[in-house]
Amino acid sequence: MSQNICQWIETHADFVPEKLAVRFEGREITYRELLSQITQTAAVLKDVYGIGRGERVAYLGFNSPELLVLLFACARLGALLLPLNWRLAPLEQTYILENAVARILVCDDDHKMIGHQLSDKVPGCVACDHADIATVTDDVHDCVDRDPKVDLMTPVLLVYTSGTTGRPKGAVLTQQAVLFNALNSVHMHDLDISDHILTALPMFHVGGLNIQTTPALYVGATVTLQRRFEPATVLSAIRDLRPTRLVLVPATIMALAEHPDFKRTDFSSIRSVTTGSTIVQKSVIDIFHDRNVPVIQNYGLTETGPVALYLRIDDAFSRVGSTGRGALHTRFRIVDDEDRDVPTGQSGELLLQGSNVLLEYWRDPAATRQALQDGWFRTGDIGYCDSDGYVYINDRKKDVVISGSENIYPAELEHVLDQMEGLIEAAVVGMPDNRWGEVPVAVIVPDSACDIDKAKVLSCFDGVLARFKHPKAVFSIDVLPRNVMGKVLKHELRQMLTDEMSTQADLGAGRKRGKLAQVF
């Protein structure tokens, strides 16, 4: 077994040097060329920027081969790649860079300006362009050996996920986690060197990066990268390039189905479509099943690499609704509130254990202790296991909204609302949405002496939180429902909102009814 994930590329460069590794916007990179770029980039990072074992290298940009090159260059040096979500607001990105103590921020052409503005605000962080780290000059060695102290237990990825307290947390994934995630994915998909992966989801998420992309490079397959998800370009790539597999979240499946080219696209090359990130409705899965394309449901989190539970192709049509069995290298338990295993068919919290699970949360020992208990990772998701060993997720214990595959913690929004003048208190809950799965909705208790409207409420989020996190509707109420301990009863709020919106076509058509009034 490899002692460094960069050895994957080295092996393929030795045995299949001219095999196509990555295709991107007219560029075709063989495994030999990919290894050369990794070696050069590692040399520049080490000799020019002083990057070594344990240093953090941030990346801000759309999907590109350079992100993959950076990942394996960091693996060679023992450094950590920090992929920044380009959808976040600058304040959120600045916090992440500061918390990670990033040494360097590599930007693509579309994000050079914001990248340099961010680095100016973060002490010790230098921004540079793709070209800056790809060019070997006279003062740079043209080759850099692997650090002999780097092994599979060396951290290689630092991926930030929204925090329950309103601040993002950095999940630290080791090279071992990336390797065993790849092994899980190979088993899930039956991946081999003949596969051709189409990656359209953003690789700043582990879903876009690690469900199929890095596993494909592990087996020596080909990856076609798309800069970002666009229905027309995905469908044209399927038509012209004939990929064998792709990962889509429910929102992107629906976007493809609504495109006029969907019905006339030939999907015969697609061996499977993998989906997940939330509870997936049968109607969404049937979009591809009706075209005789198997849909594999996968369950995982940033903290698990993410591949932890999955269906295999043989079960795709017969087990719709299940997230599958435990992954090849991942164990699971379903427990009650006393951490006792529940009987078959009974719901409880899902716990996970395996070499693909995070090492820790970056600089957050309290969160690490809370999440990792007795060797098990607490997912905060509620599900049950049937008599055949298949798991079904049916609820969440954590207070989180999953909107279009993005995790949104209400605490983030509530923290912003708490600072707004004219509000006594506020709460945010997730409500169902046909396209995004869920959307955040704010319920506020306004001060009667102040004039509050929807525009004023929504404007307080501008530049503070990413736009996808902003509330999609705002309702007012005289008092928030609470239990005897003073905790807001969010399940009651959701029911009140459901009752209020039952006569509305959508969230944009509000009217006063009962205890709630929509804020216009």
XYZ file of C-alpha atoms in Angstrom:
520
model
C 0.000 0.000 0.000
C 1.238 3.508 -0.844
C 2.796 5.645 1.897
C 1.846 8.882 0.124
C -1.106 9.513 -2.188
C 1.234 11.180 -4.699
C 2.514 7.663 -5.385
C -0.753 7.000 -7.237
C 0.290 9.421 -9.950
C 3.912 8.247 -9.904
C 2.800 4.647 -10.487
C 0.539 5.525 -13.419
C 3.246 7.773 -14.891
C 5.551 4.726 -14.852
C 3.127 2.122 -16.220
C 0.697 4.116 -18.410
C 2.543 7.417 -18.996
C 0.527 8.454 -22.069
C -2.851 7.566 -20.570
C -5.116 10.617 -20.438
C -5.439 11.716 -16.811
C -7.279 15.052 -16.941
C -9.173 16.895 -19.666
C -10.150 20.524 -19.180
C -11.409 23.063 -21.725
C -9.346 21.754 -24.624
C -6.316 20.799 -22.531
C -5.398 17.129 -22.296
C -2.941 16.102 -19.581
C -1.416 12.625 -19.509
C -0.298 10.927 -16.316
C 3.313 11.657 -17.278
C 2.512 15.346 -17.734
C 0.437 15.432 -14.560
C 3.344 14.067 -12.525
C 5.681 16.628 -14.101
C 3.332 19.467 -13.114
C 3.018 18.100 -9.575
C 6.797 17.867 -9.224
C 7.338 21.410 -10.529
C 4.604 22.859 -8.338
C 5.971 21.114 -5.240
C 9.400 22.556 -6.027
C 8.049 26.105 -6.337
C 5.989 25.783 -3.161
C 9.037 24.562 -1.258
C 11.818 26.737 -2.693
C 9.962 30.006 -3.354
C 7.253 30.067 -0.704
C 8.884 27.942 1.991
C 6.009 25.482 2.181
C 6.810 22.377 4.171
C 5.240 19.756 6.348
C 2.100 20.983 8.095
C 1.814 24.298 6.207
C -1.570 25.332 4.758
C -1.909 26.103 1.040
C -5.271 27.689 0.164
C -6.908 27.623 -3.262
C -9.608 30.012 -4.473
C -11.034 29.279 -7.880
C -13.336 27.268 -10.060
C -12.595 23.650 -10.934
C -9.297 23.272 -12.788
C -6.388 20.834 -13.136
C -4.334 23.193 -10.956
C -6.417 22.302 -7.907
C -5.597 18.609 -8.393
C -1.931 19.428 -9.009
C -1.877 21.406 -5.755
C -3.443 18.522 -3.838
C -0.781 16.027 -4.883
C 2.033 18.590 -4.560
C 0.899 19.209 -0.977
C 0.818 15.449 -0.412
C 4.431 15.186 -1.556
C 5.520 17.985 0.798
C 3.350 16.955 3.738
C 1.390 20.218 3.491
C -2.389 20.686 3.673
C -4.545 21.913 0.800
C -7.321 24.285 1.883
C -9.914 24.604 -0.928
C -11.922 27.795 -0.359
C -15.594 27.944 -1.253
C -15.784 30.748 -3.829
C -19.476 31.204 -3.028
C -18.746 32.489 0.474
C -18.768 36.165 1.370
C -15.339 37.839 1.768
C -15.764 38.067 5.551
C -16.334 34.307 5.723
C -13.335 33.604 3.493
C -11.150 35.926 5.570
C -12.128 34.136 8.771
C -11.216 30.751 7.268
C -7.818 31.954 6.034
C -7.055 33.506 9.426
C -8.241 30.469 11.374
C -6.216 28.123 9.174
C -3.156 30.419 9.327
C -2.801 29.945 5.574
C 0.697 30.680 4.226
C -0.278 31.068 0.585
C -3.489 31.644 -1.383
C -3.409 30.375 -4.973
C -6.052 31.983 -7.217
C -7.382 31.293 -10.682
C -7.827 34.142 -13.165
C -11.450 34.717 -12.157
C -10.552 35.241 -8.493
C -7.197 37.075 -8.647
C -8.578 40.419 -7.519
C -10.564 39.100 -4.556
C -7.689 36.757 -3.681
C -5.198 39.594 -3.340
C -7.725 41.626 -1.333
C -8.194 38.685 1.027
C -4.480 38.059 1.507
C -3.946 41.730 2.378
C -6.262 41.217 5.365
C -4.610 38.009 6.581
C -1.187 38.397 8.241
C 1.456 36.107 6.794
C -0.648 35.028 3.807
C 0.637 35.693 0.289
C -1.618 35.562 -2.782
C -0.344 34.251 -6.095
C -1.712 33.178 -9.467
C -1.762 29.753 -11.101
C 1.164 30.727 -13.297
C 3.294 31.767 -10.321
C 3.417 28.255 -8.890
C 3.707 26.447 -12.220
C 6.896 28.145 -13.420
C 10.297 26.742 -12.418
C 13.010 29.428 -12.442
C 16.787 29.186 -12.006
C 16.563 29.402 -8.219
C 14.100 26.516 -8.012
C 15.061 22.856 -8.075
C 13.405 21.029 -10.968
C 12.738 18.087 -8.687
C 11.729 17.697 -5.069
C 11.781 14.403 -3.218
C 9.001 13.354 -0.890
C 9.586 14.360 2.700
C 10.659 11.083 4.356
C 8.603 12.021 7.426
C 5.420 12.167 5.351
C 3.251 9.061 5.624
C -0.415 8.151 5.416
C -1.134 9.689 8.821
C 0.049 13.092 7.584
C -2.844 15.563 7.102
C -3.384 16.596 3.473
C -6.809 18.277 3.316
C -8.318 21.023 5.455
C -11.945 21.454 4.417
C -14.165 23.924 6.236
C -17.765 23.072 6.969
C -20.406 25.353 8.443
C -20.378 25.319 12.227
C -23.308 24.793 14.567
C -22.228 27.860 16.553
C -22.059 30.100 13.507
C -18.329 29.766 12.765
C -16.976 27.335 10.147
C -14.943 24.366 11.400
C -11.959 22.927 9.565
C -12.119 19.159 9.110
C -8.600 17.699 8.932
C -8.351 14.704 6.588
C -5.161 12.654 6.475
C -3.650 11.012 3.421
C -4.946 7.757 4.894
C -8.483 9.177 4.894
C -8.177 10.160 1.224
C -6.807 6.705 0.372
C -9.504 4.744 2.197
C -12.166 7.054 0.812
C -10.845 6.137 -2.647
C -10.976 2.437 -1.797
C -14.578 2.848 -0.638
C -15.460 4.663 -3.856
C -13.787 2.034 -6.043
C -15.917 -0.620 -4.337
C -19.076 1.488 -4.626
C -18.690 2.173 -8.353
C -16.582 -0.817 -9.488
C -14.177 1.839 -10.782
C -11.337 0.745 -13.055
C -8.845 2.199 -15.514
C -11.432 2.166 -18.330
C -13.682 4.662 -16.544
C -14.113 8.260 -17.627
C -15.379 10.579 -14.874
C -17.192 13.837 -15.604
C -16.685 16.248 -12.681
C -19.047 19.212 -12.719
C -19.676 19.700 -8.999
C -17.304 22.129 -7.239
C -14.141 20.531 -5.898
C -14.018 22.877 -2.906
C -16.478 20.318 -1.525
C -15.292 16.797 -0.759
C -18.250 15.582 -2.815
C -16.879 17.046 -6.031
C -13.297 16.212 -5.110
C -13.458 12.801 -3.470
C -16.571 10.845 -4.453
C -15.226 10.106 -7.936
C -12.424 12.505 -8.944
C -9.525 11.438 -6.713
C -10.673 7.780 -6.746
C -10.502 7.893 -10.552
C -6.889 9.060 -10.346
C -6.212 6.262 -7.851
C -7.193 3.619 -10.439
C -5.656 5.405 -13.435
C -8.925 6.448 -15.064
C -9.640 9.692 -16.949
C -11.273 12.778 -15.420
C -12.953 15.494 -17.465
C -13.281 18.652 -15.385
C -15.871 21.340 -15.954
C -15.131 24.803 -14.616
C -18.530 24.899 -12.916
C -21.891 23.238 -13.288
C -23.863 24.398 -16.306
C -26.640 22.111 -17.614
C -25.859 22.788 -21.275
C -22.134 22.033 -20.947
C -22.770 18.869 -18.906
C -25.194 17.543 -21.510
C -22.875 18.429 -24.402
C -19.973 16.679 -22.638
C -22.095 13.552 -22.204
C -22.997 13.682 -25.894
C -19.522 14.413 -27.278
C -17.067 12.897 -24.771
C -19.079 9.849 -23.620
C -18.101 9.747 -19.928
C -19.015 6.670 -17.899
C -19.856 8.215 -14.523
C -20.745 11.488 -12.829
C -21.870 12.804 -9.443
C -24.894 15.075 -9.190
C -26.868 16.469 -6.266
C -30.686 16.579 -6.503
C -30.751 20.259 -7.498
C -28.393 19.651 -10.436
C -30.330 16.555 -11.537
C -33.467 18.688 -11.709
C -31.618 21.441 -13.572
C -30.478 18.923 -16.195
C -33.981 17.489 -16.548
C -35.418 20.957 -17.154
C -32.942 21.731 -19.945
C -34.415 21.380 -23.455
C -31.539 19.116 -24.546
C -32.104 16.548 -21.787
C -34.682 14.394 -23.563
C -32.607 14.075 -26.720
C -29.293 13.396 -24.955
C -27.896 9.879 -25.348
C -27.000 8.548 -21.885
C -25.962 5.076 -23.044
C -22.312 5.632 -22.054
C -23.243 6.402 -18.428
C -22.733 3.363 -16.209
C -24.112 5.130 -13.138
C -25.024 8.495 -11.634
C -24.161 8.989 -7.963
C -26.213 11.310 -5.792
C -26.705 12.231 -2.154
C -25.983 15.202 0.161
C -29.559 15.132 1.431
C -32.616 12.880 1.597
C -33.235 12.224 -2.112
C -36.818 12.006 -3.324
C -37.852 9.073 -5.531
C -39.122 11.520 -8.169
C -35.579 12.893 -8.536
C -34.027 9.429 -8.824
C -36.641 8.433 -11.404
C -35.401 11.188 -13.731
C -32.454 8.935 -14.587
C -34.076 5.595 -13.813
C -36.656 6.393 -16.499
C -33.711 6.626 -18.918
C -32.418 3.249 -17.641
C -29.417 4.881 -15.940
C -28.702 3.428 -12.459
C -28.646 6.009 -9.667
C -26.358 5.125 -6.762
C -27.213 6.798 -3.479
C -24.231 7.717 -1.341
C -24.176 8.984 2.223
C -21.321 10.857 3.779
C -20.096 14.102 5.256
C -17.077 16.360 4.903
C -15.745 14.635 8.008
C -15.882 11.169 6.403
C -14.089 11.949 3.207
C -17.111 11.729 2.321
C -17.887 8.126 1.236
C -19.335 6.191 4.206
C -22.538 4.390 3.124
C -23.681 3.545 -0.377
C -25.754 1.434 -2.686
C -23.993 -0.549 -5.385
C -25.235 -0.727 -8.969
C -26.969 -4.080 -8.423
C -29.195 -2.425 -5.803
C -29.811 0.874 -7.586
C -33.261 0.043 -8.962
C -34.484 -2.227 -6.159
C -33.420 -0.183 -3.116
C -34.567 3.323 -4.040
C -34.638 5.505 -0.923
C -31.868 3.684 0.911
C -28.403 5.157 1.355
C -27.086 1.606 1.207
C -24.852 -0.441 3.446
C -21.690 0.466 5.293
C -18.749 1.189 2.990
C -16.048 -1.427 2.479
C -13.748 0.257 5.017
C -16.346 1.974 7.227
C -18.373 0.610 10.132
C -21.634 2.085 11.373
C -23.889 1.903 14.408
C -27.358 3.285 15.053
C -27.854 4.240 18.693
C -30.431 5.730 21.037
C -29.931 8.729 23.328
C -28.058 6.494 25.785
C -25.675 5.280 23.050
C -27.215 1.819 23.060
C -27.579 0.019 19.728
C -31.198 0.113 18.604
C -33.080 -2.906 17.207
C -33.507 -3.449 13.474
C -36.068 -1.040 12.036
C -35.850 1.428 14.923
C -34.518 4.932 14.338
C -31.500 6.355 16.128
C -28.400 8.461 15.560
C -25.954 7.179 12.950
C -22.349 6.764 14.157
C -19.422 6.033 11.825
C -15.944 4.593 12.291
C -13.181 4.001 9.764
C -9.857 5.097 8.332
C -11.700 7.604 6.125
C -12.924 9.624 9.130
C -11.383 12.996 9.999
C -8.406 13.252 12.328
C -9.726 16.321 14.152
C -11.281 19.737 13.763
C -8.560 22.300 13.162
C -7.658 24.172 16.360
C -10.956 23.135 17.968
C -10.400 20.390 20.561
C -13.844 20.895 22.100
C -15.615 20.269 18.791
C -13.332 17.289 18.164
C -14.221 15.738 21.525
C -17.901 16.299 20.886
C -17.814 14.721 17.416
C -15.407 11.836 18.083
C -16.473 9.791 21.084
C -15.013 6.387 21.941
C -13.646 6.103 18.416
C -16.994 6.829 16.729
C -17.945 9.919 14.718
C -21.362 11.283 15.611
C -23.102 12.315 12.386
C -26.116 13.994 13.960
C -28.296 12.233 11.382
C -31.196 9.973 12.297
C -31.912 6.739 10.454
C -32.669 3.061 10.750
C -31.302 -0.201 9.377
C -33.552 -2.853 7.847
C -33.182 -6.606 8.262
C -30.939 -6.814 5.176
C -28.458 -4.245 6.497
C -29.588 -1.293 4.353
C -29.684 2.122 6.019
C -32.395 4.741 5.535
C -31.855 8.343 6.677
C -35.076 10.018 7.770
C -34.195 13.019 9.936
C -31.416 15.170 11.364
C -30.490 15.593 14.990
C -28.287 18.573 14.195
C -29.878 21.932 13.489
C -28.775 22.217 9.870
C -30.421 23.193 6.587
C -29.146 21.389 3.484
C -29.880 23.577 0.474
C -28.659 22.436 -2.930
C -25.927 20.306 -1.252
C -24.679 23.244 0.854
C -24.863 22.972 4.652
C -26.384 26.068 6.255
C -26.454 26.251 10.042
C -29.265 28.489 11.356
C -26.911 29.736 14.082
C -24.935 31.590 11.397
C -28.018 33.528 10.310
C -29.326 34.007 13.842
C -25.988 35.533 14.871
C -26.394 38.166 12.130
C -30.022 38.861 13.037
C -29.131 39.242 16.719
C -27.035 42.282 15.811
C -29.808 44.004 13.855
C -31.449 47.020 15.449
C -35.189 46.798 15.794
C -35.351 43.059 16.441
C -36.068 41.599 19.862
C -35.153 38.056 18.816
C -35.126 35.783 15.796
C -34.942 32.138 14.767
C -34.146 30.446 11.469
C -35.465 27.085 10.292
C -35.279 25.047 7.112
C -38.389 24.609 4.986
C -38.949 22.255 2.027
C -38.264 23.574 -1.457
C -38.857 21.744 -4.728
C -35.574 22.781 -6.338
C -33.095 23.140 -3.471
C -34.454 20.519 -1.082
C -34.603 23.048 1.737
C -34.238 26.811 2.102
C -33.653 28.919 5.233
C -36.617 30.935 6.507
C -36.320 33.591 9.219
C -38.932 34.181 11.915
C -38.440 37.490 13.714
C -39.924 39.239 16.743
C -39.726 42.933 15.798
C -39.681 45.819 18.241
C -43.077 47.479 17.872
C -41.394 50.875 18.007
C -39.324 50.159 14.893
C -40.301 49.982 11.255
C -39.066 46.654 9.871
C -39.495 45.425 6.318
C -38.139 42.465 4.374
C -35.522 44.504 2.498
C -34.101 45.849 5.749
C -33.869 42.354 7.233
C -32.239 40.822 4.172
C -29.779 43.693 3.725
C -28.094 42.865 7.038
C -26.724 39.673 5.441
C -25.092 41.440 2.473
C -21.323 40.977 2.504
C -21.515 39.010 5.758
C -22.806 35.626 4.608
C -22.798 33.984 1.199
C -25.958 34.739 -0.769
C -27.078 31.108 -0.798
C -27.324 31.327 3.008
C -29.659 34.341 3.011
C -33.253 33.695 4.177
C -35.636 33.088 1.293
C -38.551 34.439 3.317
C -39.051 36.427 6.511
C -42.018 36.043 8.862
C -42.852 37.989 12.004
C -44.391 36.661 15.203
C -45.274 38.177 18.564
C -43.224 35.664 20.560
C -41.132 32.624 19.683
C -42.406 29.302 21.079
C -40.110 27.953 23.809
C -39.955 25.017 26.199
C -39.681 25.323 29.987
C -35.889 25.600 29.688
C -36.214 28.562 27.325
C -35.116 26.699 24.181
C -36.846 27.760 20.956
C -39.136 24.971 19.735
C -38.146 24.910 16.095
C -40.362 21.962 15.259
C -43.336 24.126 16.293
C -42.067 26.978 14.148
C -41.792 24.631 11.165
C -45.338 23.424 11.696
C -46.602 27.006 11.964
C -44.792 27.897 8.744
C -46.160 24.797 7.031
C -49.687 25.785 8.032
C -49.098 29.368 6.897
C -47.713 28.380 3.515
C -50.170 25.582 2.795
C -52.404 28.023 0.910
C -49.510 29.736 -0.907
C -48.088 28.711 -4.263
C -44.574 29.579 -3.069
C -42.649 31.559 -0.478
C -43.017 34.749 -2.494
C -46.809 34.902 -2.147
C -47.300 35.658 1.510
C -50.353 36.690 3.467
C -51.182 37.160 7.109
C -52.763 34.195 8.802
C -52.843 32.938 12.379
C -49.843 33.763 14.563
C -47.423 34.435 11.699
C -47.276 37.333 9.282
C -44.988 37.401 6.268
C -42.767 40.473 6.147
C -42.911 42.258 2.794
